[in-house]
XYZ file of N, CA and C in Angstrom:
555
model
N 20.552 -38.365 2.547
C 19.320 -38.999 2.972
C 18.195 -37.999 2.742
N 17.211 -38.364 1.951
C 16.144 -37.424 1.611
C 14.788 -38.006 1.970
N 13.771 -37.166 1.885
C 12.407 -37.608 2.103
C 12.072 -37.776 3.568
N 10.916 -38.372 3.780
C 10.386 -38.553 5.124
C 11.350 -39.329 6.011
N 11.963 -40.376 5.474
C 12.888 -41.166 6.276
C 14.036 -40.312 6.785
N 14.556 -39.396 5.945
C 15.662 -38.543 6.350
C 15.288 -37.631 7.495
N 14.136 -36.983 7.401
C 13.729 -36.071 8.466
C 13.397 -36.838 9.740
N 12.800 -38.012 9.612
C 12.511 -38.828 10.798
C 13.788 -39.258 11.490
N 14.721 -39.781 10.702
C 15.965 -40.267 11.290
C 16.726 -39.133 11.967
N 16.844 -37.999 11.272
C 17.565 -36.862 11.833
C 16.912 -36.393 13.124
N 15.595 -36.249 13.114
C 14.917 -35.736 14.298
C 14.945 -36.743 15.447
N 14.785 -38.015 15.134
C 14.836 -39.042 16.180
C 16.229 -39.075 16.800
N 17.260 -38.966 15.973
C 18.630 -38.954 16.511
C 18.881 -37.697 17.343
N 18.376 -36.553 16.881
C 18.541 -35.316 17.649
C 17.824 -35.389 18.987
N 16.761 -36.172 19.069
C 16.036 -36.343 20.326
C 16.725 -37.379 21.213
N 17.822 -37.930 20.734
C 18.655 -38.884 21.470
C 17.950 -40.209 21.755
N 17.115 -40.653 20.813
C 16.566 -41.993 20.917
C 17.660 -42.968 20.489
N 17.778 -44.099 21.158
C 18.853 -45.036 20.816
C 18.508 -45.881 19.583
N 18.419 -45.227 18.415
C 18.105 -45.944 17.183
C 19.195 -45.710 16.157
N 19.332 -46.651 15.268
C 20.250 -46.523 14.146
C 19.434 -46.355 12.878
N 20.089 -45.870 11.806
C 19.392 -45.591 10.557
C 18.620 -46.795 10.049
N 19.215 -47.971 10.036
C 18.527 -49.132 9.474
C 17.315 -49.524 10.324
N 17.319 -49.218 11.616
C 16.155 -49.500 12.443
C 14.999 -48.566 12.080
N 15.300 -47.299 11.813
C 14.258 -46.362 11.432
C 13.725 -46.741 10.061
N 14.632 -47.039 9.114
C 14.220 -47.491 7.777
C 13.245 -48.648 7.890
N 13.664 -49.682 8.578
C 12.876 -50.905 8.649
C 11.556 -50.674 9.368
N 11.621 -49.953 10.476
C 10.409 -49.733 11.258
C 9.376 -48.908 10.523
N 9.785 -47.900 9.786
C 8.835 -47.024 9.118
C 8.286 -47.653 7.856
N 9.132 -48.295 7.075
C 8.698 -48.725 5.760
C 8.327 -50.199 5.637
N 8.836 -51.050 6.501
C 8.689 -52.472 6.232
C 8.068 -53.291 7.358
N 7.772 -52.670 8.471
C 7.402 -53.462 9.628
C 5.902 -53.493 9.883
N 5.087 -53.317 8.845
C 3.654 -53.422 9.043
C 3.008 -53.978 7.776
N 1.883 -54.617 7.971
C 1.126 -55.185 6.860
C -0.346 -54.851 7.046
N -1.112 -55.006 5.969
C -2.543 -54.744 6.000
C -3.276 -55.977 5.488
N -4.502 -56.108 5.913
C -5.372 -57.160 5.408
C -6.726 -56.540 5.126
N -7.319 -56.862 3.985
C -8.624 -56.326 3.619
C -9.724 -57.311 3.995
N -10.872 -56.771 4.382
C -12.052 -57.591 4.646
C -12.930 -57.538 3.400
N -13.150 -58.665 2.764
C -14.025 -58.752 1.598
C -15.131 -59.738 1.936
N -16.380 -59.237 1.912
C -17.545 -60.039 2.298
C -17.368 -60.646 3.692
N -16.772 -59.874 4.601
C -16.619 -60.317 5.977
C -15.467 -61.289 6.202
N -14.710 -61.590 5.175
C -13.585 -62.518 5.302
C -12.268 -61.775 5.062
N -11.270 -61.983 5.943
C -9.974 -61.338 5.716
C -9.260 -61.986 4.525
N -8.614 -61.131 3.730
C -7.833 -61.624 2.589
C -6.381 -61.747 3.016
N -5.505 -62.062 2.096
C -4.079 -62.187 2.397
C -3.481 -60.878 2.857
N -2.277 -60.942 3.343
C -1.594 -59.765 3.852
C -1.029 -58.922 2.715
N -1.126 -57.611 2.878
C -0.558 -56.668 1.922
C 0.573 -55.943 2.629
N 1.739 -55.971 2.026
C 2.889 -55.271 2.589
C 3.162 -54.029 1.733
N 2.988 -52.809 2.292
C 3.227 -51.605 1.506
C 4.689 -51.500 1.084
N 4.903 -50.993 -0.125
C 6.272 -50.860 -0.629
C 6.676 -49.414 -0.852
N 5.772 -48.460 -0.626
C 6.085 -47.060 -0.888
C 6.013 -46.199 0.364
N 6.158 -46.762 1.521
C 6.194 -45.963 2.739
C 4.819 -45.618 3.276
N 4.786 -44.626 4.149
C 3.575 -44.214 4.838
C 2.692 -43.402 3.894
N 1.404 -43.665 3.918
C 0.441 -42.942 3.108
C -0.629 -42.345 4.007
N -1.372 -41.382 3.468
C -2.467 -40.785 4.221
C -3.460 -41.881 4.594
N -3.931 -41.848 5.826
C -4.851 -42.871 6.304
C -4.151 -44.014 7.015
N -2.840 -44.094 6.901
C -2.077 -45.113 7.595
C -2.176 -44.853 9.098
N -2.316 -45.892 9.911
C -2.425 -45.672 11.365
C -1.212 -44.953 11.966
N -0.065 -45.024 11.316
C 1.119 -44.333 11.824
C 1.171 -42.864 11.418
N 0.351 -42.450 10.453
C 0.425 -41.088 9.912
C 0.365 -39.989 10.973
N -0.565 -40.028 11.920
C -0.591 -38.939 12.912
C 0.701 -38.832 13.720
N 1.305 -39.951 14.054
C 2.536 -39.928 14.845
C 3.708 -39.417 14.021
N 3.766 -39.848 12.774
C 4.819 -39.378 11.874
C 4.660 -37.874 11.663
N 3.423 -37.416 11.487
C 3.159 -35.990 11.282
C 3.632 -35.181 12.490
N 3.358 -35.655 13.685
C 3.772 -34.947 14.898
C 5.293 -34.840 14.962
N 5.996 -35.908 14.638
C 7.460 -35.877 14.652
C 7.974 -34.879 13.613
N 7.374 -34.892 12.422
C 7.797 -33.952 11.379
C 7.536 -32.511 11.795
N 6.376 -32.230 12.371
C 6.053 -30.866 12.791
C 6.957 -30.426 13.948
N 7.352 -31.368 14.790
C 8.306 -31.044 15.853
C 9.648 -30.651 15.239
N 10.039 -31.328 14.173
C 11.282 -30.977 13.484
C 11.189 -29.574 12.900
N 10.060 -29.230 12.278
C 9.873 -27.886 11.729
C 9.880 -26.854 12.846
N 9.159 -27.118 13.907
C 9.096 -26.202 15.042
C 10.479 -25.975 15.650
N 11.258 -27.042 15.771
C 12.618 -26.922 16.318
C 13.501 -26.072 15.415
N 13.395 -26.276 14.097
C 14.187 -25.478 13.155
C 13.814 -24.009 13.255
N 12.521 -23.718 13.341
C 12.068 -22.331 13.470
C 12.515 -21.725 14.796
N 12.416 -22.503 15.866
C 12.823 -22.001 17.181
C 14.320 -21.673 17.206
N 15.130 -22.509 16.578
C 16.573 -22.261 16.522
C 16.863 -20.942 15.823
N 16.166 -20.667 14.740
C 16.394 -19.436 13.978
C 15.920 -18.214 14.749
N 14.878 -18.346 15.563
C 14.388 -17.181 16.312
C 15.411 -16.690 17.330
N 16.397 -17.513 17.653
C 17.428 -17.107 18.607
C 18.414 -16.118 17.998
N 18.437 -16.013 16.661
C 19.331 -15.063 16.002
C 18.772 -13.651 16.183
N 19.572 -12.733 16.702
C 19.057 -11.389 16.969
C 18.740 -10.630 15.680
N 17.728 -9.790 15.762
C 17.331 -8.870 14.694
C 16.928 -9.539 13.384
N 16.580 -10.813 13.409
C 16.152 -11.480 12.180
C 14.668 -11.261 11.921
N 13.893 -11.046 12.969
C 12.476 -10.740 12.792
C 11.580 -11.959 12.709
N 12.065 -13.122 13.157
C 11.211 -14.306 13.174
C 10.684 -14.527 14.580
N 9.402 -14.859 14.683
C 8.774 -15.130 15.970
C 8.231 -13.869 16.614
N 7.351 -14.074 17.596
C 6.798 -12.956 18.353
C 7.223 -13.086 19.812
N 7.381 -11.969 20.454
C 7.793 -11.932 21.849
C 6.552 -11.753 22.707
N 6.249 -12.737 23.545
C 5.092 -12.668 24.427
C 5.414 -11.811 25.648
N 6.581 -12.045 26.225
C 7.079 -11.218 27.328
C 8.596 -11.342 27.360
N 9.246 -10.477 28.103
C 10.709 -10.429 28.081
C 11.365 -11.654 28.713
N 10.646 -12.396 29.544
C 11.242 -13.519 30.265
C 11.284 -14.826 29.462
N 10.656 -14.859 28.299
C 10.608 -16.103 27.524
C 11.146 -15.880 26.116
N 11.490 -16.977 25.454
C 11.963 -16.932 24.074
C 10.840 -16.517 23.138
N 11.229 -16.115 21.957
C 10.239 -15.784 20.927
C 9.477 -17.041 20.519
N 8.217 -16.870 20.136
C 7.370 -17.965 19.662
C 7.338 -17.881 18.140
N 7.923 -18.867 17.440
C 7.981 -18.776 15.981
C 6.700 -19.227 15.284
N 5.944 -20.114 15.933
C 4.773 -20.668 15.261
C 3.798 -21.256 16.279
N 2.576 -21.429 15.831
C 1.562 -22.162 16.576
C 1.072 -23.275 15.673
N 0.995 -24.476 16.191
C 0.567 -25.631 15.418
C -0.759 -26.135 15.963
N -1.748 -26.269 15.097
C -3.062 -26.790 15.456
C -3.399 -27.883 14.452
N -3.507 -29.122 14.902
C -3.816 -30.247 14.018
C -2.909 -30.185 12.802
N -3.460 -29.878 11.623
C -2.595 -29.793 10.441
C -2.456 -28.355 9.945
N -2.675 -27.386 10.829
C -2.499 -25.977 10.494
C -1.269 -25.436 11.197
N -0.631 -24.482 10.559
C 0.569 -23.876 11.134
C 0.502 -22.372 10.937
N 0.554 -21.615 12.029
C 0.622 -20.158 11.974
C 2.064 -19.754 12.224
N 2.650 -19.026 11.293
C 4.037 -18.573 11.409
C 4.047 -17.082 11.676
N 4.951 -16.639 12.548
C 5.032 -15.235 12.923
C 6.394 -14.680 12.534
N 6.378 -13.574 11.770
C 7.627 -12.955 11.362
C 7.351 -11.529 10.924
N 8.415 -10.725 10.901
C 8.289 -9.350 10.446
C 8.340 -9.329 8.928
N 7.696 -8.340 8.341
C 7.603 -8.237 6.885
C 8.869 -7.592 6.316
N 10.023 -8.173 6.634
C 11.301 -7.731 6.099
C 11.792 -8.773 5.102
N 12.545 -8.322 4.136
C 13.046 -9.247 3.118
C 13.917 -10.334 3.737
N 14.797 -9.977 4.683
C 15.702 -10.974 5.275
C 14.932 -12.045 6.045
N 13.946 -11.624 6.839
C 13.201 -12.620 7.617
C 12.339 -13.482 6.709
N 11.763 -12.888 5.669
C 10.929 -13.663 4.736
C 11.770 -14.670 3.959
N 12.932 -14.247 3.493
C 13.805 -15.159 2.748
C 14.287 -16.301 3.637
N 14.608 -15.995 4.887
C 15.040 -17.041 5.823
C 13.899 -18.020 6.072
N 12.695 -17.512 6.295
C 11.534 -18.373 6.525
C 11.217 -19.212 5.291
N 11.321 -18.618 4.115
C 11.080 -19.354 2.860
C 12.109 -20.467 2.705
N 13.353 -20.189 3.055
C 14.421 -21.191 2.986
C 14.140 -22.353 3.938
N 13.720 -22.047 5.157
C 13.383 -23.090 6.134
C 12.218 -23.923 5.624
N 11.197 -23.253 5.102
C 10.019 -23.950 4.577
C 10.389 -24.858 3.404
N 11.174 -24.342 2.469
C 11.585 -25.149 1.308
C 12.428 -26.346 1.731
N 13.350 -26.130 2.666
C 14.187 -27.227 3.160
C 13.335 -28.289 3.831
N 12.394 -27.858 4.668
C 11.504 -28.799 5.340
C 10.693 -29.601 4.325
N 10.135 -28.919 3.338
C 9.335 -29.609 2.314
C 10.178 -30.612 1.536
N 11.389 -30.223 1.163
C 12.273 -31.139 0.427
C 12.656 -32.357 1.248
N 12.916 -32.156 2.539
C 13.358 -33.263 3.395
C 12.216 -34.164 3.835
N 11.022 -33.587 3.998
C 9.918 -34.371 4.553
C 8.969 -34.912 3.491
N 8.977 -34.315 2.317
C 8.008 -34.708 1.302
C 6.669 -34.006 1.489
N 6.530 -33.180 2.529
C 5.312 -32.403 2.751
C 5.297 -31.230 1.774
N 4.118 -30.736 1.446
C 3.990 -29.591 0.559
C 3.102 -28.535 1.194
N 3.400 -27.278 0.928
C 2.549 -26.187 1.373
C 1.387 -26.088 0.392
N 0.174 -26.037 0.910
C -0.993 -25.860 0.064
C -1.215 -24.360 -0.096
N -0.698 -23.794 -1.184
C -0.778 -22.351 -1.390
C -2.214 -21.883 -1.592
N -3.083 -22.755 -2.065
C -4.480 -22.397 -2.259
C -5.162 -22.138 -0.909
N -4.776 -22.888 0.119
C -5.382 -22.733 1.445
C -4.584 -21.799 2.356
N -3.448 -21.314 1.891
C -2.592 -20.462 2.710
C -2.969 -19.000 2.543
N -2.793 -18.224 3.612
C -3.117 -16.798 3.593
C -2.070 -16.036 4.390
N -1.713 -14.871 3.902
C -0.853 -13.957 4.637
C -1.725 -12.852 5.223
N -1.452 -12.476 6.446
C -2.125 -11.323 7.032
C -1.066 -10.473 7.717
N -1.273 -9.178 7.730
C -0.255 -8.243 8.203
C -0.794 -7.389 9.338
N 0.125 -6.899 10.160
C -0.269 -5.946 11.196
C -0.538 -4.600 10.536
N -1.112 -3.696 11.287
C -1.386 -2.353 10.770
C -0.097 -1.592 10.478
N 1.006 -2.031 11.075
C 2.290 -1.343 10.904
C 2.979 -1.669 9.584
N 2.550 -2.708 8.891
C 3.204 -3.101 7.639
C 2.791 -2.151 6.517
N 3.781 -1.625 5.824
C 3.507 -0.718 4.709
C 3.077 -1.516 3.482
N 2.499 -0.826 2.518
C 2.078 -1.507 1.286
C 3.293 -2.065 0.532
N 4.422 -1.394 0.635
C 5.646 -1.894 -0.012
C 6.068 -3.214 0.617
N 6.056 -3.278 1.945
C 6.413 -4.521 2.632
C 5.414 -5.631 2.315
N 4.156 -5.305 2.249
C 3.125 -6.303 1.918
C 3.384 -6.909 0.544
N 3.631 -6.061 -0.445
C 3.889 -6.542 -1.808
C 5.153 -7.399 -1.849
N 6.172 -6.990 -1.101
C 7.423 -7.749 -1.053
C 7.179 -9.158 -0.511
N 6.457 -9.268 0.585
C 6.189 -10.563 1.215
C 5.316 -11.438 0.328
N 4.275 -10.861 -0.249
C 3.400 -11.617 -1.149
C 4.212 -12.158 -2.321
N 5.143 -11.367 -2.828
C 5.994 -11.807 -3.931
C 6.945 -12.928 -3.542
N 7.517 -12.857 -2.348
C 8.464 -13.892 -1.902
C 7.756 -15.227 -1.719
N 6.596 -15.208 -1.070
C 5.902 -16.461 -0.756
C 4.902 -16.896 -1.829
N 4.515 -15.968 -2.700
C 3.526 -16.261 -3.730
C 2.224 -16.781 -3.104
N 1.810 -16.106 -2.030
C 0.576 -16.437 -1.311
C -0.254 -15.159 -1.233
N -1.556 -15.279 -1.406
C -2.420 -14.100 -1.349
C -2.523 -13.584 0.083
N -2.836 -12.298 0.193
C -2.996 -11.716 1.526
C -4.453 -11.399 1.786
N -4.783 -11.254 3.067
C -6.146 -10.991 3.498
C -6.099 -10.102 4.723
N -7.174 -9.386 4.965
C -7.248 -8.522 6.153
C -7.307 -9.336 7.443
N -7.855 -10.553 7.370
C -7.940 -11.387 8.568
C -7.799 -12.851 8.181
N -7.567 -13.673 9.162
C -7.488 -15.115 8.930
C -8.837 -15.789 9.102
N -9.864 -14.997 9.360
C -11.196 -15.570 9.529
C -11.355 -16.180 10.906
N -12.044 -17.321 10.954
C -12.293 -17.996 12.229
C -11.623 -19.356 12.254
N -11.216 -19.755 13.441
C -10.678 -21.082 13.677
C -11.417 -21.634 14.883
N -12.100 -22.747 14.714
C -12.941 -23.317 15.768
C -13.953 -22.286 16.267
N -14.518 -21.536 15.320
C -15.559 -20.531 15.562
C -15.082 -19.307 16.336
N -13.787 -19.138 16.505
C -13.248 -17.953 17.169
C -12.462 -17.132 16.148
N -12.609 -15.800 16.160
C -11.835 -14.975 15.227
C -10.343 -15.083 15.539
N -9.545 -15.128 14.476
C -8.103 -15.307 14.646
C -7.398 -13.976 14.453
N -6.786 -13.445 15.492
C -5.896 -12.282 15.455
C -6.436 -11.094 14.674
N -7.686 -10.743 14.873
C -8.202 -9.566 14.190
C -7.994 -8.319 15.038
N -8.200 -8.432 16.307
C -7.998 -7.332 17.239
C -7.630 -7.951 18.579
N -7.394 -7.097 19.556
C -7.113 -7.617 20.894
C -8.303 -8.434 21.388
N -8.053 -9.594 22.007
C -9.166 -10.397 22.514
C -9.888 -9.683 23.655
N -11.183 -9.874 23.719
C -11.951 -9.367 24.850
C -13.086 -10.360 25.133
N -13.880 -10.049 26.130
C -14.938 -10.985 26.553
C -15.990 -11.198 25.470
N -16.296 -10.186 24.717
C -17.336 -10.314 23.693
C -16.896 -11.282 22.602
N -15.644 -11.208 22.173
C -15.155 -12.079 21.099
C -14.977 -13.518 21.561
N -14.656 -13.705 22.837
C -14.403 -15.058 23.337
C -15.379 -15.380 24.407
């Protein structure tokens, strides 16, 4: 089972919703129609035949389910010791593998070959199963001061994404440039 339907079905089943594959198939791809207004008059019904598209009223909900699947996969991997995925906020909680904001995703990992390859594998698997793609033009890598130039080059090579000293601003706030303080926020 591949594509968006596969990731939806798998994630819905893992969440223990009482659905079967054919119910997810039918509900996602065949259970809605559209009507266009031309000169103020509704036209006949249009039944989509290629699944969910951008702008579809279901898109935000489908996106949330898909991102939950990605987040769950990343969280599962962070439980493996010494892999270097996720950041530790404090000793009493699990590592945080990512932060999701609307359609942005911040991933946290150490600049080691093993952690980068594992993260790349998770990303590729997610993209193949969901039909989502990483926009490499809009993606940026940023490193802590502890990362050596060798590690930086290794990571840039694995992901084929450019690096930057900072992530700039998000909602007019600087993203992870230094420790937060009152002046910055």
